[in-house]
Amino acid sequence: MTALTRRRLLLGAASAAAAGGLLGIGDLARSATAARASDTGGPLRIGYLPITDAAPLLLAHSAALYPTGVVSSAKPVLFRSWAALAEAFVTGRVDVVHLLMPMAVQLRYALGGGVRVLGWNHTNGSALTVAPDIEDLTDLAGTQVAIPFWWSIHNIVVQQLLRAHGLRPVLRRSASRAARTVELIVMSPSDMVPALANRSIGGYVVADPFNAVASIKKIGRIHTFLGDVWRDHACCALITREDVIAQRPNAIAQVTDAVVGAQLLLNSDRAGAAKALGGGRYLPQPVPAVQLALTYPTPPYPLIHPDWQPQRLGYTPFPFPSFTHRLVEAMGETIIDGDRRFLDRLDPAQVHDDLVDDQFVRDALARRGGPAAFGLPESLHREEQVATS
């Protein structure tokens, strides 16, 4: 990629990032793909955000599950925002990342970025955290609520929750208690905790451990786990690019197997994983916050669906087609500050087969005890369960 093209891409990303997305630069993304075509060697590079969603990628490195020479021996590359991670991924600075599932849809169909989902990185693991004086969702009327990205499961589910309680999500305007509106704003996860502490926002919806941090510091409380609304929803997916799969299928198979192995380790020893990842080793948050995020007990307030165990951050790798279908439908019902015209071209029933390449995760599951090792049905089929009350 030439310096000029990279500069143009960065400028496009910066302007779009203000709206929480990378939009309107599809031709540049395709240029980036072409520029990578001759890059067929060297260790794969891992990128991540410092959230517990990234734990499988990080624990695979900490536990030396990646085969020597397949993945860079250096620590995975930490990014502070979804826009920065996406820009690095599209331009080839990193090859394998965890990425918001709705964002993967956006990158593939709005930018033509060659995104392929290899499997799920985790399920659940996010919550709506509110200021201490917020008792009922209706108390959010007239406030701002922060989300990490427009195309995120966080934005999708919080809008469903607000509407179910008679509130109207709005963009770029002052929220009004009288009009029962709630203004949604995009904010980097690391900025959410101080914003809630100084009461510039009424709440935020994000992945852990930022919800756990607010609880420990007593500056906010978890109001709703998103898994209590959409059962075992995928938040982040394990993704790479089509050119990486084409050039290095064996390496991608080994990386996928290592991540699936790390998911099994996470499920067997959450406390040990928190010590391996937290306290600045991979995640900047203190070990107690990471451990709380990985091991939430039953919360001291009623869950809508306690049998769903919605507070439980799940590490299951198989990408169910039913989720992709329902997700694309939900994206069509979600307001964002940005271009959404790409959705008009999509058939929700067809997106999964085009976006997801599950051959590697199926092979990894077979090598590691099959679906039963993760408590998944042998049929690898499920029906989505979504309920806002």
PDB file of N, CA and C in Angstrom, residues 305-355:
ATOM      1  N   HIS A 305     -34.434 -14.390  33.004  1.00  0.00           N
ATOM      2  CA  HIS A 305     -34.356 -15.799  32.611  1.00  0.00           C
ATOM      3  C   HIS A 305     -33.192 -16.463  33.365  1.00  0.00           C
ATOM      4  N   PRO A 306     -33.360 -16.754  34.646  1.00  0.00           N
ATOM      5  CA  PRO A 306     -32.245 -17.313  35.417  1.00  0.00           C
ATOM      6  C   PRO A 306     -31.720 -18.627  34.854  1.00  0.00           C
ATOM      7  N   ASP A 307     -32.594 -19.412  34.208  1.00  0.00           N
ATOM      8  CA  ASP A 307     -32.148 -20.681  33.650  1.00  0.00           C
ATOM      9  C   ASP A 307     -31.215 -20.504  32.459  1.00  0.00           C
ATOM     10  N   TRP A 308     -31.183 -19.305  31.883  1.00  0.00           N
ATOM     11  CA  TRP A 308     -30.255 -19.028  30.782  1.00  0.00           C
ATOM     12  C   TRP A 308     -28.836 -18.790  31.284  1.00  0.00           C
ATOM     13  N   GLN A 309     -28.662 -18.545  32.574  1.00  0.00           N
ATOM     14  CA  GLN A 309     -27.379 -18.136  33.143  1.00  0.00           C
ATOM     15  C   GLN A 309     -26.787 -16.966  32.341  1.00  0.00           C
ATOM     16  N   PRO A 310     -27.543 -15.889  32.241  1.00  0.00           N
ATOM     17  CA  PRO A 310     -27.137 -14.790  31.366  1.00  0.00           C
ATOM     18  C   PRO A 310     -25.886 -14.056  31.814  1.00  0.00           C
ATOM     19  N   GLN A 311     -25.529 -14.181  33.101  1.00  0.00           N
ATOM     20  CA  GLN A 311     -24.332 -13.519  33.600  1.00  0.00           C
ATOM     21  C   GLN A 311     -23.065 -14.292  33.244  1.00  0.00           C
ATOM     22  N   ARG A 312     -23.241 -15.469  32.704  1.00  0.00           N
ATOM     23  CA  ARG A 312     -22.124 -16.366  32.431  1.00  0.00           C
ATOM     24  C   ARG A 312     -21.504 -16.054  31.074  1.00  0.00           C
ATOM     25  N   LEU A 313     -20.260 -15.615  31.086  1.00  0.00           N
ATOM     26  CA  LEU A 313     -19.504 -15.414  29.860  1.00  0.00           C
ATOM     27  C   LEU A 313     -19.153 -16.780  29.298  1.00  0.00           C
ATOM     28  N   GLY A 314     -19.660 -17.084  28.102  1.00  0.00           N
ATOM     29  CA  GLY A 314     -19.469 -18.410  27.535  1.00  0.00           C
ATOM     30  C   GLY A 314     -18.365 -18.444  26.496  1.00  0.00           C
ATOM     31  N   TYR A 315     -17.634 -19.532  26.474  1.00  0.00           N
ATOM     32  CA  TYR A 315     -16.596 -19.701  25.458  1.00  0.00           C
ATOM     33  C   TYR A 315     -16.907 -20.957  24.649  1.00  0.00           C
ATOM     34  N   THR A 316     -17.767 -20.765  23.666  1.00  0.00           N
ATOM     35  CA  THR A 316     -18.146 -21.844  22.768  1.00  0.00           C
ATOM     36  C   THR A 316     -17.852 -21.405  21.336  1.00  0.00           C
ATOM     37  N   PRO A 317     -17.249 -22.269  20.524  1.00  0.00           N
ATOM     38  CA  PRO A 317     -16.714 -21.818  19.244  1.00  0.00           C
ATOM     39  C   PRO A 317     -17.624 -21.924  18.043  1.00  0.00           C
ATOM     40  N   PHE A 318     -18.682 -22.726  18.121  1.00  0.00           N
ATOM     41  CA  PHE A 318     -19.412 -22.990  16.871  1.00  0.00           C
ATOM     42  C   PHE A 318     -20.339 -21.851  16.498  1.00  0.00           C
ATOM     43  N   PRO A 319     -20.270 -21.367  15.254  1.00  0.00           N
ATOM     44  CA  PRO A 319     -21.117 -20.263  14.792  1.00  0.00           C
ATOM     45  C   PRO A 319     -22.445 -20.769  14.229  1.00  0.00           C
ATOM     46  N   PHE A 320     -23.492 -20.646  14.994  1.00  0.00           N
ATOM     47  CA  PHE A 320     -24.788 -21.177  14.564  1.00  0.00           C
ATOM     48  C   PHE A 320     -25.396 -20.311  13.458  1.00  0.00           C
ATOM     49  N   PRO A 321     -25.830 -20.933  12.354  1.00  0.00           N
ATOM     50  CA  PRO A 321     -26.461 -20.161  11.272  1.00  0.00           C
ATOM     51  C   PRO A 321     -27.690 -19.393  11.720  1.00  0.00           C
ATOM     52  N   SER A 322     -28.444 -19.941  12.672  1.00  0.00           N
ATOM     53  CA  SER A 322     -29.668 -19.270  13.123  1.00  0.00           C
ATOM     54  C   SER A 322     -29.342 -17.902  13.721  1.00  0.00           C
ATOM     55  N   PHE A 323     -28.200 -17.788  14.377  1.00  0.00           N
ATOM     56  CA  PHE A 323     -27.824 -16.503  14.962  1.00  0.00           C
ATOM     57  C   PHE A 323     -27.505 -15.490  13.879  1.00  0.00           C
ATOM     58  N   THR A 324     -26.724 -15.872  12.885  1.00  0.00           N
ATOM     59  CA  THR A 324     -26.385 -14.940  11.811  1.00  0.00           C
ATOM     60  C   THR A 324     -27.642 -14.426  11.137  1.00  0.00           C
ATOM     61  N   HIS A 325     -28.590 -15.326  10.868  1.00  0.00           N
ATOM     62  CA  HIS A 325     -29.855 -14.947  10.230  1.00  0.00           C
ATOM     63  C   HIS A 325     -30.599 -13.919  11.080  1.00  0.00           C
ATOM     64  N   ARG A 326     -30.769 -14.228  12.360  1.00  0.00           N
ATOM     65  CA  ARG A 326     -31.515 -13.327  13.242  1.00  0.00           C
ATOM     66  C   ARG A 326     -30.760 -12.011  13.440  1.00  0.00           C
ATOM     67  N   LEU A 327     -29.435 -12.076  13.469  1.00  0.00           N
ATOM     68  CA  LEU A 327     -28.634 -10.875  13.655  1.00  0.00           C
ATOM     69  C   LEU A 327     -28.820  -9.895  12.507  1.00  0.00           C
ATOM     70  N   VAL A 328     -28.760 -10.383  11.274  1.00  0.00           N
ATOM     71  CA  VAL A 328     -28.912  -9.496  10.120  1.00  0.00           C
ATOM     72  C   VAL A 328     -30.299  -8.871  10.111  1.00  0.00           C
ATOM     73  N   GLU A 329     -31.316  -9.631  10.497  1.00  0.00           N
ATOM     74  CA  GLU A 329     -32.662  -9.053  10.617  1.00  0.00           C
ATOM     75  C   GLU A 329     -32.677  -7.943  11.660  1.00  0.00           C
ATOM     76  N   ALA A 330     -32.019  -8.186  12.808  1.00  0.00           N
ATOM     77  CA  ALA A 330     -32.000  -7.185  13.879  1.00  0.00           C
ATOM     78  C   ALA A 330     -31.220  -5.940  13.469  1.00  0.00           C
ATOM     79  N   MET A 331     -30.158  -6.113  12.693  1.00  0.00           N
ATOM     80  CA  MET A 331     -29.411  -4.959  12.205  1.00  0.00           C
ATOM     81  C   MET A 331     -30.313  -4.048  11.375  1.00  0.00           C
ATOM     82  N   GLY A 332     -31.225  -4.633  10.632  1.00  0.00           N
ATOM     83  CA  GLY A 332     -32.149  -3.843   9.826  1.00  0.00           C
ATOM     84  C   GLY A 332     -33.114  -3.024  10.648  1.00  0.00           C
ATOM     85  N   GLU A 333     -33.295  -3.382  11.918  1.00  0.00           N
ATOM     86  CA  GLU A 333     -34.227  -2.671  12.799  1.00  0.00           C
ATOM     87  C   GLU A 333     -33.509  -1.694  13.736  1.00  0.00           C
ATOM     88  N   THR A 334     -32.192  -1.569  13.579  1.00  0.00           N
ATOM     89  CA  THR A 334     -31.377  -0.785  14.509  1.00  0.00           C
ATOM     90  C   THR A 334     -30.962   0.530  13.866  1.00  0.00           C
ATOM     91  N   ILE A 335     -31.116   1.635  14.595  1.00  0.00           N
ATOM     92  CA  ILE A 335     -30.687   2.927  14.071  1.00  0.00           C
ATOM     93  C   ILE A 335     -29.201   3.111  14.357  1.00  0.00           C
ATOM     94  N   ILE A 336     -28.496   3.708  13.393  1.00  0.00           N
ATOM     95  CA  ILE A 336     -27.082   4.022  13.570  1.00  0.00           C
ATOM     96  C   ILE A 336     -26.813   5.389  12.973  1.00  0.00           C
ATOM     97  N   ASP A 337     -25.698   5.969  13.356  1.00  0.00           N
ATOM     98  CA  ASP A 337     -25.248   7.217  12.770  1.00  0.00           C
ATOM     99  C   ASP A 337     -24.241   6.865  11.679  1.00  0.00           C
ATOM    100  N   GLY A 338     -24.715   6.563  10.491  1.00  0.00           N
ATOM    101  CA  GLY A 338     -23.846   6.137   9.402  1.00  0.00           C
ATOM    102  C   GLY A 338     -24.641   5.524   8.268  1.00  0.00           C
ATOM    103  N   ASP A 339     -23.918   5.058   7.257  1.00  0.00           N
ATOM    104  CA  ASP A 339     -24.511   4.485   6.051  1.00  0.00           C
ATOM    105  C   ASP A 339     -24.963   3.055   6.323  1.00  0.00           C
ATOM    106  N   ARG A 340     -26.201   2.772   6.082  1.00  0.00           N
ATOM    107  CA  ARG A 340     -26.748   1.435   6.302  1.00  0.00           C
ATOM    108  C   ARG A 340     -27.321   0.837   5.030  1.00  0.00           C
ATOM    109  N   ARG A 341     -27.004   1.443   3.886  1.00  0.00           N
ATOM    110  CA  ARG A 341     -27.614   0.991   2.633  1.00  0.00           C
ATOM    111  C   ARG A 341     -27.190  -0.417   2.234  1.00  0.00           C
ATOM    112  N   PHE A 342     -26.040  -0.871   2.721  1.00  0.00           N
ATOM    113  CA  PHE A 342     -25.598  -2.220   2.364  1.00  0.00           C
ATOM    114  C   PHE A 342     -26.585  -3.281   2.834  1.00  0.00           C
ATOM    115  N   LEU A 343     -27.336  -2.982   3.888  1.00  0.00           N
ATOM    116  CA  LEU A 343     -28.311  -3.950   4.386  1.00  0.00           C
ATOM    117  C   LEU A 343     -29.414  -4.227   3.385  1.00  0.00           C
ATOM    118  N   ASP A 344     -29.702  -3.245   2.529  1.00  0.00           N
ATOM    119  CA  ASP A 344     -30.765  -3.416   1.541  1.00  0.00           C
ATOM    120  C   ASP A 344     -30.432  -4.517   0.536  1.00  0.00           C
ATOM    121  N   ARG A 345     -29.156  -4.825   0.380  1.00  0.00           N
ATOM    122  CA  ARG A 345     -28.728  -5.823  -0.599  1.00  0.00           C
ATOM    123  C   ARG A 345     -28.663  -7.229  -0.006  1.00  0.00           C
ATOM    124  N   LEU A 346     -28.887  -7.352   1.296  1.00  0.00           N
ATOM    125  CA  LEU A 346     -28.657  -8.625   1.958  1.00  0.00           C
ATOM    126  C   LEU A 346     -29.943  -9.415   2.154  1.00  0.00           C
ATOM    127  N   ASP A 347     -29.839 -10.708   1.944  1.00  0.00           N
ATOM    128  CA  ASP A 347     -30.882 -11.652   2.301  1.00  0.00           C
ATOM    129  C   ASP A 347     -30.425 -12.334   3.583  1.00  0.00           C
ATOM    130  N   PRO A 348     -31.081 -12.071   4.713  1.00  0.00           N
ATOM    131  CA  PRO A 348     -30.614 -12.642   5.983  1.00  0.00           C
ATOM    132  C   PRO A 348     -30.422 -14.154   5.935  1.00  0.00           C
ATOM    133  N   ALA A 349     -31.183 -14.839   5.101  1.00  0.00           N
ATOM    134  CA  ALA A 349     -31.082 -16.290   5.029  1.00  0.00           C
ATOM    135  C   ALA A 349     -29.824 -16.752   4.298  1.00  0.00           C
ATOM    136  N   GLN A 350     -29.182 -15.841   3.553  1.00  0.00           N
ATOM    137  CA  GLN A 350     -28.027 -16.222   2.739  1.00  0.00           C
ATOM    138  C   GLN A 350     -26.696 -15.757   3.319  1.00  0.00           C
ATOM    139  N   VAL A 351     -26.730 -14.827   4.262  1.00  0.00           N
ATOM    140  CA  VAL A 351     -25.490 -14.200   4.724  1.00  0.00           C
ATOM    141  C   VAL A 351     -24.554 -15.206   5.388  1.00  0.00           C
ATOM    142  N   HIS A 352     -25.075 -16.105   6.189  1.00  0.00           N
ATOM    143  CA  HIS A 352     -24.206 -17.007   6.948  1.00  0.00           C
ATOM    144  C   HIS A 352     -23.281 -17.799   6.034  1.00  0.00           C
ATOM    145  N   ASP A 353     -23.822 -18.401   5.000  1.00  0.00           N
ATOM    146  CA  ASP A 353     -23.005 -19.250   4.133  1.00  0.00           C
ATOM    147  C   ASP A 353     -21.926 -18.451   3.416  1.00  0.00           C
ATOM    148  N   ASP A 354     -22.168 -17.174   3.192  1.00  0.00           N
ATOM    149  CA  ASP A 354     -21.195 -16.328   2.506  1.00  0.00           C
ATOM    150  C   ASP A 354     -20.152 -15.761   3.467  1.00  0.00           C
ATOM    151  N   LEU A 355     -20.571 -15.445   4.671  1.00  0.00           N
ATOM    152  CA  LEU A 355     -19.700 -14.778   5.642  1.00  0.00           C
ATOM    153  C   LEU A 355     -18.853 -15.753   6.444  1.00  0.00           C
TER     154      LEU A 355
END
